[in-house]
Coordinates of C-alpha atoms in Angstrom, one line a residue:
Chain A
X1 CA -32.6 -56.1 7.8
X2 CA -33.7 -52.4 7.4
X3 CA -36.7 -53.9 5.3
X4 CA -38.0 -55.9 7.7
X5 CA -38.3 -52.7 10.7
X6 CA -40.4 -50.6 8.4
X7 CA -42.5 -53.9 8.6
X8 CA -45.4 -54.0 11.6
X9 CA -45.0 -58.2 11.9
X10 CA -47.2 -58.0 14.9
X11 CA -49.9 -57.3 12.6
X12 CA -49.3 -60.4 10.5
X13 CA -49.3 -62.4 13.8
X14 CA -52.1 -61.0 15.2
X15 CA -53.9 -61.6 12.4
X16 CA -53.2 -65.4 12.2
X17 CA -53.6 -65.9 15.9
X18 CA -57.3 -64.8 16.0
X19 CA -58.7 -68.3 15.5
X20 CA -56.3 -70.4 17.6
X21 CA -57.7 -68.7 20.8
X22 CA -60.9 -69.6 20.5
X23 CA -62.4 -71.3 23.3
X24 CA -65.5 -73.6 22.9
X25 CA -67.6 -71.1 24.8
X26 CA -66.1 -68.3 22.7
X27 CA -67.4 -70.2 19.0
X28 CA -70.8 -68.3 18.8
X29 CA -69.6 -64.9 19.8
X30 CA -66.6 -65.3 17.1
X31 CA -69.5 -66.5 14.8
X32 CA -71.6 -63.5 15.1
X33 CA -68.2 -61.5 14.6
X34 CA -67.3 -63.4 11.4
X35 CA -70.4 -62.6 10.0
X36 CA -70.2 -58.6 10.9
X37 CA -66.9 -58.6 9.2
X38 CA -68.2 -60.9 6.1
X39 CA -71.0 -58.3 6.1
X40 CA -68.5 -55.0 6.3
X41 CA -66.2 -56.3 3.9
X42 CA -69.2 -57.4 1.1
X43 CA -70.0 -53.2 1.8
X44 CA -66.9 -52.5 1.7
X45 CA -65.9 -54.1 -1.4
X46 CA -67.5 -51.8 -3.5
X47 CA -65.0 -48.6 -2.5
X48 CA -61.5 -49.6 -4.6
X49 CA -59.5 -48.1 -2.3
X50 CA -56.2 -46.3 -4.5
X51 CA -53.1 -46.9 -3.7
X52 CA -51.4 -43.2 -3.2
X53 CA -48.2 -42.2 -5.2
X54 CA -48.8 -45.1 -7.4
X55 CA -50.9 -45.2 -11.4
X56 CA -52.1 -49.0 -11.6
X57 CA -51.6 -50.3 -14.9
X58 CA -54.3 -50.8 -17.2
X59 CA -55.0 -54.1 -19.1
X60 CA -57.4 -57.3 -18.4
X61 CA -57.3 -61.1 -18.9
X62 CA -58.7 -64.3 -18.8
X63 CA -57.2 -67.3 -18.4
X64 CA -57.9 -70.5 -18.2
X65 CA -58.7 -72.2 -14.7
X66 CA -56.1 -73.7 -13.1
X67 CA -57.1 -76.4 -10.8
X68 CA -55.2 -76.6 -7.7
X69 CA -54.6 -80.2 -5.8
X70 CA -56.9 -78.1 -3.1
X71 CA -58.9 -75.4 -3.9
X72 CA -57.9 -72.7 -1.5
X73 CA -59.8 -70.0 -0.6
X74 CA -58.6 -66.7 -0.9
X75 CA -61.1 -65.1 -0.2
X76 CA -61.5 -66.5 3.5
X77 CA -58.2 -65.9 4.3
X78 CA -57.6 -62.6 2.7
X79 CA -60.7 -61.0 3.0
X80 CA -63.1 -62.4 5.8
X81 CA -59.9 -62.9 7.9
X82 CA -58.1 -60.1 6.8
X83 CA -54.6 -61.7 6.9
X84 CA -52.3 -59.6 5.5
X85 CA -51.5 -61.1 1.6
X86 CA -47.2 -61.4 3.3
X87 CA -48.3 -63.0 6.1
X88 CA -48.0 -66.4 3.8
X89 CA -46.5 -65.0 0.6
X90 CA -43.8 -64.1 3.0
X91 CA -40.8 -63.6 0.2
X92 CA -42.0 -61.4 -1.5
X93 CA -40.8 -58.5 0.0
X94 CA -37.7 -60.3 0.3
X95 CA -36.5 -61.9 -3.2
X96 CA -37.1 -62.1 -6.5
X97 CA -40.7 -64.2 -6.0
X98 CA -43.4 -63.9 -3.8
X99 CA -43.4 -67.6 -2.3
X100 CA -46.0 -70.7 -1.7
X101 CA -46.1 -71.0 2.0
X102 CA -44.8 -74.1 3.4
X103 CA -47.3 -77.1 4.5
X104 CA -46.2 -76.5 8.1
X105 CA -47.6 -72.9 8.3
X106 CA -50.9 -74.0 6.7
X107 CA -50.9 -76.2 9.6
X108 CA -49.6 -73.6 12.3
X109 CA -53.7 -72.4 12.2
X110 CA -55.2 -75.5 11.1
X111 CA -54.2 -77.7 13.6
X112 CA -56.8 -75.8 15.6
X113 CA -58.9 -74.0 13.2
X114 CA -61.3 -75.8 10.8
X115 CA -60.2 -79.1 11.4
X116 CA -63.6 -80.6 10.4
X117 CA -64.3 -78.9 6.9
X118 CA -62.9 -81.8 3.9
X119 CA -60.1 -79.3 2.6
X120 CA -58.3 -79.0 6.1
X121 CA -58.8 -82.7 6.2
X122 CA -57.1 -83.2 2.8
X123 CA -54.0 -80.9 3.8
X124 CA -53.9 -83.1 7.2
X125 CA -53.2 -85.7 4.9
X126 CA -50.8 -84.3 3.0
X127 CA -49.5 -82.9 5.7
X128 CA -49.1 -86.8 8.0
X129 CA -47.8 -87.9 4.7
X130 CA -44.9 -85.6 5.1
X131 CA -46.1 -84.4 1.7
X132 CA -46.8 -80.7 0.4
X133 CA -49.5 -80.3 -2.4
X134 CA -48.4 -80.0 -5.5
X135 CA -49.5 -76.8 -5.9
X136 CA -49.8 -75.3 -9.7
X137 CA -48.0 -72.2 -10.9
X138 CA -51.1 -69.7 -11.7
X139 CA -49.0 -66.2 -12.8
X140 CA -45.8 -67.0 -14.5
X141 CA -43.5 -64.6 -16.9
X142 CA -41.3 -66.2 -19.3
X143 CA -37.7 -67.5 -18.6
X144 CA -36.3 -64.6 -20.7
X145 CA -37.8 -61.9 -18.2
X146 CA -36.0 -60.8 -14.6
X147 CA -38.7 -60.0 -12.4
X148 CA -38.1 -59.3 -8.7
X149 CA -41.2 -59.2 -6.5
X150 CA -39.0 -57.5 -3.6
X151 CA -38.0 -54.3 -5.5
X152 CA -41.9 -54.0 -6.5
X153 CA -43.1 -54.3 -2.7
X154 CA -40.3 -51.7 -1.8
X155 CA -41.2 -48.9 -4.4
X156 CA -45.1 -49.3 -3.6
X157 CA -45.5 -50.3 -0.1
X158 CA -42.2 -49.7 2.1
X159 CA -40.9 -46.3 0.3
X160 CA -44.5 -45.4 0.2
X161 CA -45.6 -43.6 3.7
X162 CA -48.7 -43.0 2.6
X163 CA -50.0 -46.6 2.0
X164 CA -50.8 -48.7 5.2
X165 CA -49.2 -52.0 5.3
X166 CA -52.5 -53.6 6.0
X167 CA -53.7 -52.3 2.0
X168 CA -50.7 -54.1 0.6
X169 CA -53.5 -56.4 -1.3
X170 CA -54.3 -53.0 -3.0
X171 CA -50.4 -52.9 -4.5
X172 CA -50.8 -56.8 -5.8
X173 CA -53.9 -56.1 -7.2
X174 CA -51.8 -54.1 -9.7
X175 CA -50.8 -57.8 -11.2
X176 CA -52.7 -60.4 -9.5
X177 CA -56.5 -58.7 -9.9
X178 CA -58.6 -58.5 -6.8
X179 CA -57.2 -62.2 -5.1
X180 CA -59.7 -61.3 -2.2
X181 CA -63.0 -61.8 -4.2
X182 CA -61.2 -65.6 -5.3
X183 CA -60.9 -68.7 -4.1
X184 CA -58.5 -70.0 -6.1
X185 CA -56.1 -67.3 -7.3
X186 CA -56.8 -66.5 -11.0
X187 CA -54.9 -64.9 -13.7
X188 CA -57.2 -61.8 -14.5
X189 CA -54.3 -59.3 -15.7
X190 CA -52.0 -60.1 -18.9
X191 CA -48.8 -59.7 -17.5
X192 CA -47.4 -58.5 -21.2
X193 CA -44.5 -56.6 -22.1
X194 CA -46.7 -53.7 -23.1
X195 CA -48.7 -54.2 -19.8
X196 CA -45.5 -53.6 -17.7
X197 CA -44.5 -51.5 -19.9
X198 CA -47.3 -49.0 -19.5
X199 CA -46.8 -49.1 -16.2
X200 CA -43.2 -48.7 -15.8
X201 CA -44.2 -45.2 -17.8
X202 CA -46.8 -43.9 -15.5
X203 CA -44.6 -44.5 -12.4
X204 CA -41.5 -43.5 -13.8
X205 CA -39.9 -47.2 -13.7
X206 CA -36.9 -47.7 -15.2
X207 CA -37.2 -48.5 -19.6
X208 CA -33.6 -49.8 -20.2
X209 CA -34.8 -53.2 -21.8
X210 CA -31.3 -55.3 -19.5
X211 CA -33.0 -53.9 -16.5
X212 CA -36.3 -56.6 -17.2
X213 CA -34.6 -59.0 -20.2
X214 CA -31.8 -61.4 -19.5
Chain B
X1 CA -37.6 -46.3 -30.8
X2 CA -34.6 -48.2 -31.9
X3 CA -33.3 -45.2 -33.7
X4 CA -33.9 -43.0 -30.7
X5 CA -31.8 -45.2 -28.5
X6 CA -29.3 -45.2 -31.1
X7 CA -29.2 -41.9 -31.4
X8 CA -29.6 -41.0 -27.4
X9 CA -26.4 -43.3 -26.8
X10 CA -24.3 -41.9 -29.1
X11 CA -25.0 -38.7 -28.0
X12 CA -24.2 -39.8 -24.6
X13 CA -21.5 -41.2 -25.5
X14 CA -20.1 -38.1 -27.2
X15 CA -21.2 -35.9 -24.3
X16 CA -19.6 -37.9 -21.7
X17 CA -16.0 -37.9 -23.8
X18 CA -16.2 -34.5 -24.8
X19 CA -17.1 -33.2 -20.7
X20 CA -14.5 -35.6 -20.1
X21 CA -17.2 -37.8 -17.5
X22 CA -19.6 -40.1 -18.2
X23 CA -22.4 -37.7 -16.0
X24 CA -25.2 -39.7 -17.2
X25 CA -23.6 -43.5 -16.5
X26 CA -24.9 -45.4 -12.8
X27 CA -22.3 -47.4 -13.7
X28 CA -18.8 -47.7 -15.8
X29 CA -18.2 -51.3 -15.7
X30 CA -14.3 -52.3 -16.7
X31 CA -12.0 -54.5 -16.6
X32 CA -8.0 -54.9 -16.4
X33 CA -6.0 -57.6 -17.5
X34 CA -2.6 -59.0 -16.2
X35 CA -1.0 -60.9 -19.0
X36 CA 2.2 -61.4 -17.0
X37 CA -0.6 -62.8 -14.6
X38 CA -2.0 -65.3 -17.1
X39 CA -0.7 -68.9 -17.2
X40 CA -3.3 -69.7 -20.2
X41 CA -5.0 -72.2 -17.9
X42 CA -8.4 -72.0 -19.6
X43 CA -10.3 -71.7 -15.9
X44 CA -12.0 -68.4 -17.1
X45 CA -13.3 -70.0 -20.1
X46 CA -14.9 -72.8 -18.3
X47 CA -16.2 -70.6 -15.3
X48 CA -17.8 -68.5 -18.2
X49 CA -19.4 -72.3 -20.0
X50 CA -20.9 -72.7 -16.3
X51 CA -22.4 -69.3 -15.5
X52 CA -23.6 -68.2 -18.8
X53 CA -25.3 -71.4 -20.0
X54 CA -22.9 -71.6 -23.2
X55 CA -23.5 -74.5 -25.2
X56 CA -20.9 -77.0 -26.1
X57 CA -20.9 -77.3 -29.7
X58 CA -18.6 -80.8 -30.3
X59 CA -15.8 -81.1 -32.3
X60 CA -17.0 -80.9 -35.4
X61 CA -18.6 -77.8 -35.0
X62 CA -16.4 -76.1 -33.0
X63 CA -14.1 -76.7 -35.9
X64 CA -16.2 -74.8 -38.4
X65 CA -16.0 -71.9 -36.0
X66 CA -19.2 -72.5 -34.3
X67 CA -18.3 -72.8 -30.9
X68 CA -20.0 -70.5 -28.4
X69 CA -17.0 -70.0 -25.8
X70 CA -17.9 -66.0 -25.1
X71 CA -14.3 -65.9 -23.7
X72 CA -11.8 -67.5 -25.6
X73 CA -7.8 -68.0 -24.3
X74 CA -5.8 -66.8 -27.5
X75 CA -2.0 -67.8 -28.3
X76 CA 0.3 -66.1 -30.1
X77 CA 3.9 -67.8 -30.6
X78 CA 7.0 -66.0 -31.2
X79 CA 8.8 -68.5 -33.5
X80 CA 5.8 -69.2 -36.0
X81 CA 7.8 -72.1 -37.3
X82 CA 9.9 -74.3 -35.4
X83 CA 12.4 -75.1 -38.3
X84 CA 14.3 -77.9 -39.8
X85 CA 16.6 -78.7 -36.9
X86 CA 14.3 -79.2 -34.5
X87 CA 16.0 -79.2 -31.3
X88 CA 13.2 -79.2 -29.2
X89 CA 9.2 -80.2 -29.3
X90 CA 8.5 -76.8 -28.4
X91 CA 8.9 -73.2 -29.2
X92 CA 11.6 -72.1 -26.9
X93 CA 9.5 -68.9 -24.9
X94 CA 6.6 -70.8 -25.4
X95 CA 2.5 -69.1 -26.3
X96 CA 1.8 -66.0 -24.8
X97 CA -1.9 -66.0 -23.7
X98 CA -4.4 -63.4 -23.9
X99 CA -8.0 -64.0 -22.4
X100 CA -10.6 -62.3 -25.3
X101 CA -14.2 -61.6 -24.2
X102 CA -16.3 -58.6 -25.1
X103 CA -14.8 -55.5 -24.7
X104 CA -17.3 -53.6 -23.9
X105 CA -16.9 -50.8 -26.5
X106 CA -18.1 -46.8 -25.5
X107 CA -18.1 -46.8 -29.2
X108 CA -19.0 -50.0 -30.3
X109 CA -18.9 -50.8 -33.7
X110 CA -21.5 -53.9 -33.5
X111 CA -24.3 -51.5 -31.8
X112 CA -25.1 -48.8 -35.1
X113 CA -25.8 -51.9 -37.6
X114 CA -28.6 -54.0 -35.8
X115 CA -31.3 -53.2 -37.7
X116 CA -33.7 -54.2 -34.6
X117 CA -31.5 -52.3 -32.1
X118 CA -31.1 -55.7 -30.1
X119 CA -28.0 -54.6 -29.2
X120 CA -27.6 -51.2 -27.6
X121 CA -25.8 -49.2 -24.7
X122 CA -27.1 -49.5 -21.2
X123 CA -26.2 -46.1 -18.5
X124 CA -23.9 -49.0 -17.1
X125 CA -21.8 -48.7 -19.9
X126 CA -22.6 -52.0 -20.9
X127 CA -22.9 -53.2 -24.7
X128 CA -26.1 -54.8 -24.6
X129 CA -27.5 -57.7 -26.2
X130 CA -31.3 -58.5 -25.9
X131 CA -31.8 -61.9 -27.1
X132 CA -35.9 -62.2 -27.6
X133 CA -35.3 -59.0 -29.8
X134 CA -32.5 -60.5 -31.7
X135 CA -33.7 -61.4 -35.1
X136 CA -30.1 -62.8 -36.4
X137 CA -28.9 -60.8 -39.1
X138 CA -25.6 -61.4 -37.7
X139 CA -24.5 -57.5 -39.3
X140 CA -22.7 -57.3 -35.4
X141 CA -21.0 -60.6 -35.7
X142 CA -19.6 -58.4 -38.9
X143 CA -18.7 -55.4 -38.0
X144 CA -16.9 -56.2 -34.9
X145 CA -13.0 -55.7 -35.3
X146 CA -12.7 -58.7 -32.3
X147 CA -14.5 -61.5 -33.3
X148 CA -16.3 -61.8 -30.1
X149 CA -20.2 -62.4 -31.1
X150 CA -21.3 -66.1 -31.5
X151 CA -24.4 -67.5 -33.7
X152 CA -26.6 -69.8 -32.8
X153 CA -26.5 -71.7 -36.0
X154 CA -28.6 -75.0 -34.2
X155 CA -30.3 -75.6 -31.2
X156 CA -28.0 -77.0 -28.7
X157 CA -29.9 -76.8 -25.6
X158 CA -31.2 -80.7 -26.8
X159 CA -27.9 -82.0 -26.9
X160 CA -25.6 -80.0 -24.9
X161 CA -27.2 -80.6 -21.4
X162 CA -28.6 -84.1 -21.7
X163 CA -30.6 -85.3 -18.6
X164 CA -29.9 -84.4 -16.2
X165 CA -27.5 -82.0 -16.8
X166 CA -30.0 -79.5 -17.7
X167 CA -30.4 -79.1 -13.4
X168 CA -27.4 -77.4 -13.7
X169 CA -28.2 -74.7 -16.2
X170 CA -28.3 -70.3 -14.7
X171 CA -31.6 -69.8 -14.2
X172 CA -30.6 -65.8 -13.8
X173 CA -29.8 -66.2 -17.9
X174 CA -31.7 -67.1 -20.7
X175 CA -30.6 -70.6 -22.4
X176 CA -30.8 -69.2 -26.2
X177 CA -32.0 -70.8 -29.0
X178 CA -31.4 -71.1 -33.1
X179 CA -31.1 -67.8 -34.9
X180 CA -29.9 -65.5 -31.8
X181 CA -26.3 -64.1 -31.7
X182 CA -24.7 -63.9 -28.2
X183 CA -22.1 -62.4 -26.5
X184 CA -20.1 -61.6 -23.4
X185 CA -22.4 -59.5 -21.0
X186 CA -19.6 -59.3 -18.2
X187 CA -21.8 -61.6 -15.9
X188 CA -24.8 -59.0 -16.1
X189 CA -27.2 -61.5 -14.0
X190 CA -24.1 -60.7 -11.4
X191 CA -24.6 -57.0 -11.6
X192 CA -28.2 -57.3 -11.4
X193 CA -28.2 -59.0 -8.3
X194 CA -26.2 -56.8 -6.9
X195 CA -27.5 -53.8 -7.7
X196 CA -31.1 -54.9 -6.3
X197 CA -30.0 -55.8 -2.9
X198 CA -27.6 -52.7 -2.7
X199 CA -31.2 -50.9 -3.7
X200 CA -33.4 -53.2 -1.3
X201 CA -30.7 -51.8 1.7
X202 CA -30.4 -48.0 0.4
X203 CA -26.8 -48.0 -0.6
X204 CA -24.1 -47.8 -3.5
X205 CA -22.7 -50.8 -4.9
X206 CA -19.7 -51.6 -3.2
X207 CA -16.4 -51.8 -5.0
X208 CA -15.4 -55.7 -5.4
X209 CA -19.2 -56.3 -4.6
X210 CA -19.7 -57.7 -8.0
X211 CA -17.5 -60.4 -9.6
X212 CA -17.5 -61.9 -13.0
X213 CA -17.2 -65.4 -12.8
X214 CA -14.1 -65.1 -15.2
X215 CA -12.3 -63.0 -12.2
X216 CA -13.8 -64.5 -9.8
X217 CA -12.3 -67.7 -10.7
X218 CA -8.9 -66.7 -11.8
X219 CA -6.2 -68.7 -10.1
X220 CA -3.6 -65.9 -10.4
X221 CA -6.1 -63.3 -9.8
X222 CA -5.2 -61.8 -13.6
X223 CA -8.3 -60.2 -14.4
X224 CA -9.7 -57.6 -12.4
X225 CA -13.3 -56.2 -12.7
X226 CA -15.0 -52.7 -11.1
X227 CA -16.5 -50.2 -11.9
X228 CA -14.7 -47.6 -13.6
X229 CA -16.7 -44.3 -12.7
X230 CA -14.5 -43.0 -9.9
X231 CA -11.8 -42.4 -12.1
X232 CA -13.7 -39.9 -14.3
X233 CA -15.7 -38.4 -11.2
X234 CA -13.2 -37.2 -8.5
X235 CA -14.8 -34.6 -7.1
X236 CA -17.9 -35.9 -6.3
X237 CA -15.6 -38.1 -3.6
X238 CA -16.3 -41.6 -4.8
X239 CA -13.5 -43.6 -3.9
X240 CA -11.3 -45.2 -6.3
X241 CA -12.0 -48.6 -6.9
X242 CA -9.7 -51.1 -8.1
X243 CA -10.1 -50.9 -11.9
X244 CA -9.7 -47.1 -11.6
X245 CA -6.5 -47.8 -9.4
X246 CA -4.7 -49.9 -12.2
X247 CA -6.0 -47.7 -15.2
X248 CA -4.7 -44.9 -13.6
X249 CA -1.6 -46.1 -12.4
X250 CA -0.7 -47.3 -16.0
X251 CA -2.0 -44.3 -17.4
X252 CA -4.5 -46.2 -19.9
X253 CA -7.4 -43.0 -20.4
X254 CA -10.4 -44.1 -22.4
X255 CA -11.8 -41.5 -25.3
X256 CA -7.9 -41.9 -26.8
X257 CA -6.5 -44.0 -29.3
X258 CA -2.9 -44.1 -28.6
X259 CA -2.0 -44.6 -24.8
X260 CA 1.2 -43.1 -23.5
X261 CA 3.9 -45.6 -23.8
X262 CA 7.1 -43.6 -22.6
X263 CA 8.6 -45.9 -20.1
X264 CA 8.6 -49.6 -20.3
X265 CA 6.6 -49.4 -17.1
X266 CA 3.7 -48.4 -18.7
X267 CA 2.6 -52.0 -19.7
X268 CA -1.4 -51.1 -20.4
X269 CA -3.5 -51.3 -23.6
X270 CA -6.2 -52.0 -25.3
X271 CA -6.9 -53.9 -28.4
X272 CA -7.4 -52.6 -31.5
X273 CA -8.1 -49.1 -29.9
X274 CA -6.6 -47.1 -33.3
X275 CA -9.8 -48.3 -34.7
X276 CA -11.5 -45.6 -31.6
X277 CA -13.9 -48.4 -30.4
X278 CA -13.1 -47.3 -27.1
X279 CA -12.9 -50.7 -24.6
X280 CA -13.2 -51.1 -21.5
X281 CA -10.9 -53.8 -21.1
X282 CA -6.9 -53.0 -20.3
X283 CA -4.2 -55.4 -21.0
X284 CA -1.1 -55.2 -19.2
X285 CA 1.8 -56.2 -21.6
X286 CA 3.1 -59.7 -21.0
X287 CA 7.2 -58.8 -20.2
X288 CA 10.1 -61.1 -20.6
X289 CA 13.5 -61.3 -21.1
X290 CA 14.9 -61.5 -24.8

């Protein structure tokens, strides 16, 4: 439970609730404030901000697409919106992996939000179906490695007082690239044993091979 | 690297013995073993089949020796032969029992001789076995005095957990394949867990926080697993834990090859420890009349 006081929630929630109280007479205003903040965050995309206390690891990839039953986009939700990155991924500062949301929290905001664009429609389908999407695995580590997203979260972003919760996307950048310039999440680092490695050396991470192999 | 890990855990090792406290451990993990305790039930075998992912090899395998049980129930009789006259089907006093798993050497015999240092000494105090590194020279299966590593001579994950008895496999363990050699970890996925949620809430481990499956599912409650670290560190006010409390009452001391045997009392030993392998498993001598 301690984890979850160093945690400003509100923040998530607030975040999220910003569409559903639109009002009909409210829509332009909120359109002319979506586009400001599309605006500052195209500016603002060119200053990287660093992660203090932290040495990101080096090392870069590329995959193959993965296509998704729905292409999401991250980059709506993450970066025009702002919603915090464990405001859906909501385990991972909680267990070993960070977590697909469930169908019902998609539809918590899109209920209201969006109803009329085709990929809100498709999840309302899935969703009356009583169906999730069969959504595809895009970063995956091999069965023989123990990775825990939760101990990750705590050594960069809750023992870290110098990094704001709200740049948590800064600390999963370190393994998942830049998710707020995507749509659908891609894999852009290599997530090798000599990628984790490196960076279990700069930040002092432990190098007992039981602590990662099983 | 392999040769300085070798060489860092041996001096470690020596260090630790010769200061007379493992300064560098986290963690001591041991063991002690009631064998007036043990009924030879064989539940600590099967707990270990289920939380470890250990094949089941068949009979015909299992009688060339390949079977992949990392803890075995061993019987010894008293009467090796039951005579001419035989007045009963049985021996008279019966098997006496002894559960055999890994034991965990400070000084492990199997750890020097893998040429790919797969095997090596974690600051638990743990003889570790890394399976993706394991090449299979099978030099440990060798050179240890117990008998205690297993080969993966086939690929049994086909065949052992046909559909759909594959839902039922650890996914906190590996399911290893031809060519790796295996061993007892003492439930290491256990420890793990453990250790990261006494981590995620800023804490020690507790004592009796971890259980191996082997102890946890003990019907007599034989085997007994902690961590061992209290015993060698009294100052530092770390309370004695369980483990501690029975190799301390029985006055079993690791870094010694001979344990004091003055009274009958003093049941505990460990196997084979003249050959300075230094367990961290205890037996309790089995007592009975005659």
């Amino acid at each position: 439970m301690s984890v979850l006081q160093h945690l400003p929630l509100g923040r998530f929630i607030k975040a999220a609730g910003r569409g559903s109280r639109q009002t009909k007479h409210t829509v332009q205003v909120s359109f002319i404030v979506m586009l400001l903040m599309a605006a500052m965050a195209i500016f603002s995309a060119n200053v990287n901000a660093e992660v203090p206390n932290a040495v990101p690891p080096e090392g870069e990839y590329s995959g193959i697409h993965v296509e998704q039953p729905i292409e999401f986009p991250h980059d709506i939700h993450a970066d025009v919106n702002e919603i915090n990155c464990m405001y859906c991924h909501t385990y991972a500062r909680r267990s070993k992996v960070a977590g697909i949301p469930p169908t019902s929290k998609c539809m918590g905001c899109h209920s209201i939000i969006a109803t009329d664009k085709p990929r809100i429609q498709k999840l309302t389908e899935y969703w009356e179906n009583k169906e999730s999407p069969k959504w595809k695995k895009v970063h995956d580590v091999p069965d023989f490695v123990h990775f825990t997203h939760e101990k990750h979260i705590k050594r960069f972003v809750i023992d870290n007082e110098d990094l704001q919760v709200e740049n948590v996307s800064e600390v999963c950048a370190f393994c998942h690239g830049d998710v707020k310039k995507m749509t659908v999440a891609e894999k852009v680092k290599p997530l090798t044993m000599g990628f984790c490695q490196r960076c279990h050396q700069a930040n002092d991470g432990p190098s007992d091979c039981w602590h990662c192999h099983k | 690297m392999s040769l300085s890990n070798l060489i860092d855990d041996w001096s470690r090792y020596r260090k630790g013995r010769e200061e007379g406290g493992f300064h560098d451990y986290e963690h001591m993990w041991g063991m002690s073993i009631d064998l007036n305790k043990c009924i030879g039930c064989n539940a600590c075998s099967v707990a270990c089949y289920a939380e470890n992912n250990l094949a089941v090899v068949g009979k015909e395998k299992f009688e060339k020796g390949q079977g992949m049980h990392w803890l075995r129930i061993e019987r010894y009789w008293d009467e090796p032969d039951l005579g001419e006259e035989r007045t009963s089907e049985f021996q008279q006093h019966g098997a006496s029992f002894l559960p055999m798993m890994c034991q965990q050497c400070n000084a492990a015999t199997c750890e020097p001789v893998c040429p790919v240092a797969a095997t090596y000494h974690t600051p638990d105090g743990l003889n570790a076995q890394v399976y993706n590194r394991c090449i299979g020279s099978r030099y440990c299966s060798n050179n240890c005095p117990y008998r205690l590593r297993y080969f993966n001579f086939w690929s049994y994950y086909e065949n052992s957990w046909p559909a759909p008895l594959q839902m039922q496999l650890n996914p906190d363990i590996s399911v290893r394949d031809k060519g790796v050699m295996e061993k007892c970890t003492f439930c290491v996925q256990r420890i793990r867990t453990v250790k990261d949620s006494a981590s995620m809430e800023n804490r020690k481990v507790r004592d009796g926080e971890v259980q191996t499956a082997c102890s946890q599912t003990c019907p007599t409650g034989a085997i007994e697993f902690g961590d061992m670290l209290g015993m060698y560190d009294p100052e530092t006010g770390v309370a004695e834990t369980k483990v501690t409390k029975m190799w301390r009452k029985y006055q079993v001391e690791l870094g010694k090859t001979k344990q004091n045997k003055q009274t009958p009392e003093l049941r505990g030993y460990r196997v084979f420890e003249f050959l300075n392998t230094d367990p961290c498993v205890m037996y309790l001598d089995r007592v009975r009349e005659v």
